[in-house]
């Protein structure tokens, strides 16, 4: 099959969070099965060119309509981690992708609406007719709308579109001017069964448009597919999703086992695997040395996360205090999304700076994240909502036992050591339901007690996690089945 992935991120060349990892991991898994895969991205000024091989000009003189102008674009192409990528570079005063970062600009809806139109114009002008265009999140949500409303008639009529919702909280809201900017007719589209937001008058909801127009809609775990249909996690999209529920599926993400593999990880010394688990203890020593923690017979409880409301920052704070009170060491690596959250954690950092048992590192640090995975015993993930989550899976791969809230992909990938009905070899962590300190303690307390009192059983849980298949192998096949179903 010929599949074109279109999104705002592709790890590692342009990564902010899990979205970049998913487009990267899925593309590699599909390519490995012999499918023809290409990725189309904006040519951000912050792309790392060293990660792109053979970057060259692929197409010149593409004219992309925007308002009443034609914006000239060039398309560059190269290989990133073995996958062919195309980068759309507009040449206009807007400087759409010259902002030093990927997101966070007031004109984000315009920047990404333009990108969606430019991708289709590029496919049309080069005569490309992928079997599937796979779009992701609100940034590319206008693509299925534009393909049907404009490009079908122009001849781009072979591709079918699959749209994946990674985070429905961000929907891409804009005035109807944005539809006009990319050549769509607001009079036709601004109805609540198309793009008109159901709660906000005169507002176009781009993600709602993708749900209406895509041939298939997926989200990143089966449990989250249910949650967005039936609970407020649909973030106001429930009604639209209900109307289109026949095309909604949940496919859990995998992790890229080239990046997350303790047997080959270049960031850790020594490497280890389930057959030589004692080497993990040496990684624990190294982590302690690196962070200035004392050598002691204590478990290391870790958090590696964006410090965002969604991730349960209040419970993370409680986890730090509870772990220390319970005789553990605590390591937290995270970067805050808002100043008040940064202050919250800076406060704890000040209080615990000299401590022999606690270290908070408040920044993004890929290498340290790998070393924490290698050295830690327990990983805490107390999310309010979590469409899929990758950290519970990477933790398991490194023999770290996850303690997670029972939501979304966390509930689909972590099976409780005490209460799951799974076979003994399949249980791999601890779950809790209530979004309260007591709720968290009910699971974290069990994990800590197990570490102290029943080390052999704790070791078995680590091994169960390490042997859990969280690769892209199964999910890639599920996407292929969906693509086959909708293919022309
Ligand atoms: P989300 O995409 O919502 O942030 P995921 O769990 O899907 O959450 O993916 C987040 C990824 O980013 C994980 O691989 C996690 O380890 C990594 N990560 C998050 N915060 C940091 C940080 N401060 N430093 C290094 N890696 C981080």
Coordinates of C-alpha atoms and ligand atoms in Angstrom, one line a residue:
X1 CA 0.0 0.0 0.0
X2 CA 1.1 3.6 -0.7
X3 CA 0.6 5.6 2.6
X4 CA 1.3 9.3 3.1
X5 CA 1.6 10.4 6.8
X6 CA 0.8 14.1 7.3
X7 CA 1.3 15.7 10.7
X8 CA 2.9 18.5 12.6
X9 CA 5.7 16.3 14.2
X10 CA 8.0 13.5 13.3
X11 CA 10.5 12.3 15.8
X12 CA 13.4 12.9 16.1
X13 CA 13.6 15.7 13.5
X14 CA 10.6 17.6 14.8
X15 CA 9.3 16.4 18.2
X16 CA 7.4 18.1 21.0
X17 CA 5.7 15.0 22.5
X18 CA 4.2 11.6 21.9
X19 CA 2.7 12.7 18.5
X20 CA 6.2 12.8 17.0
X21 CA 7.0 9.4 18.4
X22 CA 3.8 7.8 17.1
X23 CA 4.1 9.1 13.5
X24 CA 7.8 8.0 13.5
X25 CA 7.2 4.5 15.1
X26 CA 4.2 3.7 13.0
X27 CA 5.9 4.8 9.7
X28 CA 8.9 2.6 10.4
X29 CA 6.7 -0.4 11.3
X30 CA 4.6 0.0 8.1
X31 CA 7.8 0.4 6.0
X32 CA 9.3 -2.7 7.6
X33 CA 6.3 -4.6 6.2
X34 CA 7.1 -3.5 2.7
X35 CA 4.6 -0.7 2.3
X36 CA 5.5 2.5 0.6
X37 CA 5.6 5.2 3.3
X38 CA 6.3 8.9 3.0
X39 CA 5.9 11.7 5.6
X40 CA 5.0 15.3 4.9
X41 CA 5.9 18.0 7.4
X42 CA 6.3 21.8 7.5
X43 CA 9.9 22.9 6.9
X44 CA 10.3 24.4 10.4
X45 CA 13.4 26.5 11.0
X46 CA 14.0 24.4 14.1
X47 CA 14.3 21.1 12.3
X48 CA 17.5 19.4 13.0
X49 CA 19.1 19.1 9.5
X50 CA 21.8 16.7 10.8
X51 CA 19.1 14.1 11.2
X52 CA 18.0 14.3 7.6
X53 CA 20.0 12.5 5.0
X54 CA 20.3 13.7 1.4
X55 CA 18.2 16.8 2.0
X56 CA 17.6 18.3 -1.5
X57 CA 15.1 20.4 -3.4
X58 CA 12.3 18.1 -4.7
X59 CA 9.9 20.6 -6.3
X60 CA 9.9 24.2 -7.1
X61 CA 7.2 26.8 -7.9
X62 CA 4.3 25.2 -6.1
X63 CA 1.6 28.0 -5.8
X64 CA -0.7 27.5 -2.9
X65 CA -3.9 29.6 -2.7
X66 CA -4.3 31.5 0.6
X67 CA -6.9 34.3 0.9
X68 CA -6.7 36.0 -2.5
X69 CA -3.0 35.3 -3.0
X70 CA -1.0 32.4 -4.3
X71 CA 1.9 31.7 -1.9
X72 CA 5.0 30.2 -3.6
X73 CA 6.4 27.1 -1.9
X74 CA 9.4 24.8 -2.5
X75 CA 9.4 21.2 -1.4
X76 CA 12.5 19.6 0.0
X77 CA 13.0 16.0 0.5
X78 CA 15.3 13.7 2.4
X79 CA 15.4 10.6 4.6
X80 CA 14.9 10.6 8.3
X81 CA 15.6 7.3 10.0
X82 CA 15.1 5.5 6.7
X83 CA 11.7 7.1 5.9
X84 CA 11.3 9.5 3.0
X85 CA 10.1 12.9 4.2
X86 CA 8.9 15.9 2.3
X87 CA 9.1 19.4 3.8
X88 CA 6.8 22.2 2.7
X89 CA 8.6 25.5 2.7
X90 CA 6.4 28.6 1.9
X91 CA 8.2 31.7 0.8
X92 CA 6.1 34.6 2.0
X93 CA 6.1 37.4 4.7
X94 CA 4.0 35.2 7.0
X95 CA 7.1 33.3 8.0
X96 CA 4.7 30.5 8.9
X97 CA 7.4 28.0 10.0
X98 CA 10.1 30.4 11.0
X99 CA 9.2 30.9 14.6
X100 CA 11.9 29.0 16.3
X101 CA 9.5 26.4 17.6
X102 CA 6.6 24.1 16.4
X103 CA 3.6 25.4 18.3
X104 CA 2.4 28.2 20.4
X105 CA 1.8 31.0 18.0
X106 CA -1.4 33.1 17.8
X107 CA -1.8 32.2 14.1
X108 CA -1.3 28.4 14.7
X109 CA -4.7 27.7 13.0
X110 CA -3.6 29.6 9.9
X111 CA -0.1 28.1 9.9
X112 CA -1.5 24.6 9.9
X113 CA -4.6 25.2 7.7
X114 CA -2.1 26.5 5.1
X115 CA 0.0 23.4 5.6
X116 CA -3.0 21.1 4.9
X117 CA -3.9 22.9 1.7
X118 CA -0.2 22.9 0.6
X119 CA 0.1 19.2 1.1
X120 CA -2.9 18.5 -1.2
X121 CA -1.7 21.0 -3.8
X122 CA 1.7 19.2 -3.8
X123 CA 0.1 15.8 -4.2
X124 CA -2.1 17.1 -7.0
X125 CA 0.7 18.8 -8.9
X126 CA 3.1 15.9 -8.7
X127 CA 0.4 13.4 -9.7
X128 CA 0.8 11.4 -6.4
X129 CA -2.2 9.3 -5.6
X130 CA -1.5 7.6 -2.3
X131 CA -3.9 4.8 -1.3
X132 CA -4.2 6.3 2.2
X133 CA -3.5 9.8 3.6
X134 CA -3.1 9.4 7.3
X135 CA -3.6 12.6 9.2
X136 CA -3.1 13.4 12.9
X137 CA -4.7 15.8 15.4
X138 CA -6.2 19.2 14.7
X139 CA -3.2 20.5 12.8
X140 CA -4.1 18.5 9.7
X141 CA -7.8 18.3 10.4
X142 CA -8.7 20.4 7.4
X143 CA -7.0 18.0 5.1
X144 CA -9.9 15.5 4.8
X145 CA -12.3 18.5 4.4
X146 CA -10.2 20.1 1.6
X147 CA -9.7 16.8 -0.1
X148 CA -13.4 16.1 -0.5
X149 CA -14.6 19.7 -1.0
X150 CA -11.9 20.8 -3.5
X151 CA -9.4 18.2 -4.5
X152 CA -11.8 15.3 -5.4
X153 CA -13.1 17.3 -8.3
X154 CA -9.6 18.4 -9.3
X155 CA -8.5 14.8 -9.7
X156 CA -7.0 13.8 -6.4
X157 CA -9.7 11.2 -6.1
X158 CA -7.9 8.0 -5.3
X159 CA -6.7 8.6 -1.7
X160 CA -8.9 7.7 1.3
X161 CA -8.2 9.5 4.6
X162 CA -7.7 8.1 8.0
X163 CA -7.6 10.7 10.8
X164 CA -6.2 9.9 14.2
X165 CA -7.1 11.8 17.3
X166 CA -4.2 11.8 19.7
X167 CA -5.5 14.5 22.0
X168 CA -9.1 15.7 21.6
X169 CA -8.6 18.6 24.0
X170 CA -7.0 20.6 21.2
X171 CA -9.5 21.0 18.4
X172 CA -8.3 23.9 16.3
X173 CA -10.9 26.7 16.8
X174 CA -11.0 29.6 14.4
X175 CA -13.4 32.1 12.9
X176 CA -15.0 31.3 9.5
X177 CA -12.4 33.6 7.9
X178 CA -10.0 30.6 8.1
X179 CA -12.2 28.5 5.9
X180 CA -12.3 31.3 3.4
X181 CA -8.5 31.6 3.6
X182 CA -8.0 28.0 2.3
X183 CA -10.7 28.3 -0.3
X184 CA -13.6 26.6 1.5
X185 CA -17.1 28.0 1.5
X186 CA -18.3 28.9 5.0
X187 CA -21.9 29.2 3.9
X188 CA -21.8 25.5 3.1
X189 CA -19.6 24.3 5.9
X190 CA -20.6 26.3 8.9
X191 CA -23.4 24.0 10.1
X192 CA -23.3 21.9 13.2
X193 CA -23.2 18.7 11.2
X194 CA -20.1 19.9 9.5
X195 CA -17.6 22.4 11.0
X196 CA -19.6 24.8 13.1
X197 CA -18.7 24.2 16.7
X198 CA -21.7 22.9 18.7
X199 CA -21.0 25.1 21.7
X200 CA -19.4 28.2 20.4
X201 CA -21.3 30.4 17.9
X202 CA -19.5 31.5 14.7
X203 CA -16.6 29.2 15.4
X204 CA -15.2 26.6 13.1
X205 CA -14.0 23.5 14.8
X206 CA -11.4 21.9 12.6
X207 CA -11.2 18.6 14.5
X208 CA -15.0 18.2 14.2
X209 CA -14.5 18.7 10.4
X210 CA -12.0 15.8 10.3
X211 CA -14.4 13.5 12.1
X212 CA -17.2 14.4 9.6
X213 CA -15.0 14.1 6.4
X214 CA -12.4 11.4 7.1
X215 CA -13.2 7.9 5.8
X216 CA -11.9 6.5 9.1
X217 CA -11.4 8.0 12.5
X218 CA -9.1 6.4 15.1
X219 CA -7.9 7.2 18.5
X220 CA -4.9 5.9 20.3
X221 CA -6.4 3.2 22.5
X222 CA -9.6 1.2 22.5
X223 CA -10.5 2.4 26.0
X224 CA -10.1 6.0 24.9
X225 CA -12.3 5.4 21.9
X226 CA -15.0 4.4 24.4
X227 CA -14.2 7.4 26.7
X228 CA -14.5 10.0 23.9
X229 CA -17.8 8.6 22.8
X230 CA -19.4 8.2 26.2
X231 CA -17.8 10.6 28.7
X232 CA -16.7 14.3 28.8
X233 CA -13.3 13.2 27.5
X234 CA -14.9 13.7 24.1
X235 CA -14.4 17.4 25.0
X236 CA -17.6 18.4 23.3
X237 CA -17.2 16.2 20.3
X238 CA -19.4 13.4 21.6
X239 CA -22.4 14.2 19.4
X240 CA -20.3 14.4 16.2
X241 CA -18.5 11.2 17.2
X242 CA -21.8 9.4 17.9
X243 CA -23.1 10.4 14.4
X244 CA -19.9 8.9 12.9
X245 CA -19.3 6.1 15.4
X246 CA -19.3 3.5 12.6
X247 CA -16.0 4.8 11.5
X248 CA -14.4 5.2 15.0
X249 CA -11.8 2.6 16.2
X250 CA -9.2 2.6 18.9
X251 CA -5.7 1.4 18.1
X252 CA -3.1 1.4 20.9
X253 CA 0.3 3.0 20.2
X254 CA 3.4 1.0 20.2
X255 CA 6.9 2.1 21.3
X256 CA 9.8 2.3 19.0
X257 CA 12.1 -0.6 20.1
X258 CA 15.2 1.0 18.5
X259 CA 14.9 4.0 20.7
X260 CA 13.6 2.2 23.8
X261 CA 15.5 -1.0 24.3
X262 CA 17.7 -1.5 27.4
X263 CA 19.7 -4.1 25.5
X264 CA 21.1 -1.6 23.0
X265 CA 20.4 1.9 24.6
X266 CA 23.5 4.1 24.0
X267 CA 22.5 6.3 26.9
X268 CA 22.9 3.7 29.6
X269 CA 25.8 1.7 31.0
X270 CA 25.7 -1.2 31.3
X271 CA 22.9 -2.4 28.9
X272 CA 20.7 -5.1 30.2
X273 CA 17.7 -7.3 29.4
X274 CA 15.4 -9.7 31.1
X275 CA 18.1 -12.5 31.1
X276 CA 20.7 -10.3 32.8
X277 CA 18.6 -8.2 35.1
X278 CA 21.2 -7.8 37.8
X279 CA 22.9 -5.2 35.5
X280 CA 19.9 -3.0 36.2
X281 CA 21.3 -2.5 39.7
X282 CA 24.4 -1.0 38.3
X283 CA 22.3 1.5 36.4
X284 CA 20.6 2.4 39.6
X285 CA 24.0 3.1 41.2
X286 CA 24.9 5.3 38.2
X287 CA 21.6 7.2 38.4
X288 CA 22.2 7.8 42.1
X289 CA 25.7 9.0 41.5
X290 CA 24.6 11.3 38.7
X291 CA 21.9 12.9 40.7
X292 CA 23.7 12.9 44.1
X293 CA 21.4 10.5 45.9
X294 CA 22.8 8.2 48.6
X295 CA 23.4 4.5 48.1
X296 CA 20.7 2.7 50.2
X297 CA 18.4 -0.3 50.2
X298 CA 15.5 1.7 48.9
X299 CA 13.4 1.6 45.8
X300 CA 13.6 4.6 43.4
X301 CA 10.2 5.9 42.5
X302 CA 10.2 8.0 39.3
X303 CA 8.1 10.4 37.3
X304 CA 9.1 11.4 33.8
X305 CA 6.4 13.6 32.3
X306 CA 5.3 16.9 30.9
X307 CA 4.2 18.8 34.0
X308 CA 0.7 19.6 32.7
X309 CA -2.7 19.7 34.3
X310 CA -3.7 16.6 32.2
X311 CA -0.9 14.6 33.7
X312 CA -2.2 15.0 37.3
X313 CA 0.3 17.5 38.7
X314 CA -1.4 17.6 42.1
X315 CA -1.1 13.8 42.5
X316 CA 2.5 13.9 41.3
X317 CA 3.2 16.3 44.1
X318 CA 1.5 14.0 46.5
X319 CA 3.5 11.0 45.1
X320 CA 6.8 12.8 45.9
X321 CA 5.8 13.3 49.5
X322 CA 4.3 9.9 49.9
X323 CA 7.3 8.0 48.4
X324 CA 9.7 9.9 50.7
X325 CA 7.5 9.3 53.7
X326 CA 7.4 5.6 52.8
X327 CA 11.2 5.2 52.8
X328 CA 11.8 5.4 49.1
X329 CA 14.0 7.7 46.9
X330 CA 12.2 9.9 44.4
X331 CA 13.4 11.2 41.0
X332 CA 11.2 13.5 39.0
X333 CA 12.1 14.7 35.5
X334 CA 9.6 17.1 33.9
X335 CA 9.1 20.4 32.2
X336 CA 6.1 22.6 33.1
X337 CA 3.5 23.8 30.6
X338 CA 2.4 26.8 32.6
X339 CA 4.1 29.2 35.1
X340 CA 2.0 28.2 38.1
X341 CA 2.9 24.6 37.6
X342 CA 6.6 25.5 37.3
X343 CA 6.4 27.4 40.6
X344 CA 4.7 24.5 42.3
X345 CA 7.6 22.1 41.4
X346 CA 10.3 24.7 41.9
X347 CA 9.0 25.0 45.5
X348 CA 9.4 21.3 46.1
X349 CA 12.8 21.4 44.4
X350 CA 14.0 24.1 46.8
X351 CA 12.6 22.1 49.8
X352 CA 14.4 18.9 48.7
X353 CA 17.5 20.2 47.1
X354 CA 20.0 19.0 49.8
X355 CA 18.1 15.7 50.3
X356 CA 19.9 12.5 49.9
X357 CA 16.7 10.8 48.7
X358 CA 15.0 13.2 46.3
X359 CA 15.9 15.0 43.1
X360 CA 13.7 17.1 40.9
X361 CA 15.1 18.0 37.5
X362 CA 12.8 20.5 35.8
X363 CA 13.7 20.5 32.2
X364 CA 13.4 18.3 29.1
X365 CA 16.3 15.8 29.0
X366 CA 16.1 12.8 26.7
X367 CA 19.3 11.2 27.9
X368 CA 18.4 11.6 31.6
X369 CA 15.0 10.1 30.8
X370 CA 16.6 6.9 29.5
X371 CA 18.9 6.8 32.6
X372 CA 16.0 7.2 34.9
X373 CA 14.2 4.3 33.1
X374 CA 17.3 2.2 33.5
X375 CA 17.8 3.0 37.2
X376 CA 14.3 3.3 38.6
X377 CA 12.1 0.7 40.2
X378 CA 8.6 2.2 40.1
X379 CA 7.1 4.8 37.6
X380 CA 4.1 6.9 38.7
X381 CA 1.6 8.1 36.0
X382 CA -1.4 9.7 37.7
X383 CA -3.1 11.2 34.6
X384 CA -6.5 12.8 34.7
X385 CA -6.9 11.6 31.2
X386 CA -4.5 9.7 28.9
X387 CA -5.5 8.8 25.4
X388 CA -2.6 6.3 25.2
X389 CA 0.6 7.3 27.1
X390 CA 4.0 5.9 26.2
X391 CA 5.8 6.2 29.5
X392 CA 4.0 3.2 31.1
X393 CA 5.2 1.1 28.1
X394 CA 8.8 2.4 28.0
X395 CA 8.9 1.9 31.8
X396 CA 7.9 -1.7 31.5
X397 CA 10.5 -2.3 28.8
X398 CA 13.2 -1.2 31.2
X399 CA 11.9 -3.3 34.1
X400 CA 10.3 -0.4 35.9
X401 CA 6.9 -1.3 37.4
X402 CA 4.2 1.3 36.5
X403 CA 1.7 2.7 38.9
X404 CA -1.0 4.3 36.8
X405 CA -4.6 5.7 36.9
X406 CA -7.1 3.5 35.2
X407 CA -7.8 5.7 32.2
X408 CA -7.4 5.5 28.4
X409 CA -4.3 3.6 27.1
X410 CA -3.0 3.2 30.7
X411 CA -6.0 0.9 31.4
X412 CA -5.4 -1.0 28.1
X413 CA -1.7 -1.7 28.8
X414 CA -1.2 -2.0 32.5
X415 CA -2.7 -5.0 34.3
X416 CA -2.9 -4.9 38.1
X417 CA -0.7 -7.3 40.1
X418 CA -3.5 -8.0 42.6
X419 CA -6.8 -7.4 41.0
X420 CA -6.5 -8.1 37.3
X421 CA -8.2 -11.3 35.9
X422 CA -5.2 -11.8 33.6
X423 CA -2.9 -14.8 33.9
X424 CA 0.0 -14.4 36.4
X425 CA 2.6 -13.9 33.6
X426 CA 0.6 -11.0 32.1
X427 CA 0.2 -8.8 35.2
X428 CA 2.7 -6.0 35.1
X429 CA 1.8 -3.0 37.4
X430 CA -0.7 -1.3 39.7
X431 CA -3.8 0.7 39.0
X432 CA -6.0 3.1 40.9
X433 CA -9.3 4.8 40.0
X434 CA -9.9 7.8 42.3
X435 CA -8.2 11.0 41.4
X436 CA -7.4 11.6 45.1
X437 CA -4.3 11.2 47.3
X438 CA -5.9 8.1 48.9
X439 CA -6.6 6.7 45.4
X440 CA -2.9 7.1 44.4
X441 CA -1.7 5.6 47.8
X442 CA -3.9 2.5 47.2
X443 CA -1.7 1.6 44.3
X444 CA 1.6 3.2 45.0
X445 CA 1.5 1.8 48.6
X446 CA 1.0 -1.7 47.2
X447 CA 4.0 -1.3 44.8
X448 CA 6.3 0.0 47.6
X449 CA 5.3 -2.7 50.0
X450 CA 5.9 -5.4 47.4
X451 CA 9.4 -4.0 46.8
X452 CA 10.3 -4.1 50.5
X453 CA 8.6 -7.3 51.5
X454 CA 8.4 -9.6 48.5
X455 CA 11.4 -8.8 46.3
X456 CA 11.0 -12.1 44.3
X457 CA 7.5 -11.2 43.4
X458 CA 8.5 -7.7 42.5
X459 CA 11.2 -9.0 40.3
X460 CA 8.7 -11.2 38.5
X461 CA 6.5 -8.2 37.9
X462 CA 9.5 -6.4 36.3
X463 CA 10.1 -9.4 34.1
X464 CA 6.4 -9.6 33.1
X465 CA 6.6 -6.0 32.0
X466 CA 9.8 -6.5 30.1
X467 CA 8.2 -9.4 28.2
X468 CA 5.0 -7.5 27.5
X469 CA 4.8 -6.9 23.7
X470 CA 4.3 -3.1 23.4
X471 CA 6.0 -3.0 20.0
X472 CA 4.4 -1.5 16.9
X473 CA 4.0 -5.0 15.4
X474 CA 0.3 -5.5 16.4
X475 CA -0.9 -1.9 16.1
X476 CA 0.7 -1.5 12.7
X477 CA -1.4 -4.6 11.5
X478 CA -4.5 -3.0 13.0
X479 CA -3.9 0.2 11.1
X480 CA -3.3 -1.8 7.9
X481 CA -6.6 -3.6 8.4
X482 CA -8.4 -0.2 8.7
X483 CA -6.6 1.1 5.7
X484 CA -7.6 -2.0 3.7
X485 CA -11.3 -1.5 4.8
X486 CA -11.4 2.1 3.4
X487 CA -9.1 1.8 0.4
X488 CA -10.6 2.6 -2.9
Ligands
LIG1 P1 2.5 13.1 26.0 O1 2.7 12.9 24.5 O2 1.1 13.5 26.4 O3 3.5 14.1 26.6 P2 3.3 10.4 26.3 O4 3.4 9.5 27.5 O5 2.5 9.8 25.1 O6 2.8 11.8 26.8 O7 4.8 10.7 25.7 C1 5.7 11.5 26.3 C2 7.1 11.2 26.0 O8 7.9 12.3 26.3 C3 7.6 10.0 26.7 O9 8.5 9.3 25.9 C4 8.3 10.7 27.9 O10 9.3 9.8 28.5 C5 8.9 11.9 27.3 N1 9.1 13.0 28.2 C6 8.1 13.7 28.8 N2 8.7 14.7 29.6 C7 10.0 14.6 29.4 C8 11.2 15.3 29.9 N3 11.1 16.3 30.8 N4 12.4 14.9 29.5 C9 12.6 13.8 28.7 N5 11.5 13.1 28.2 C10 10.3 13.5 28.5

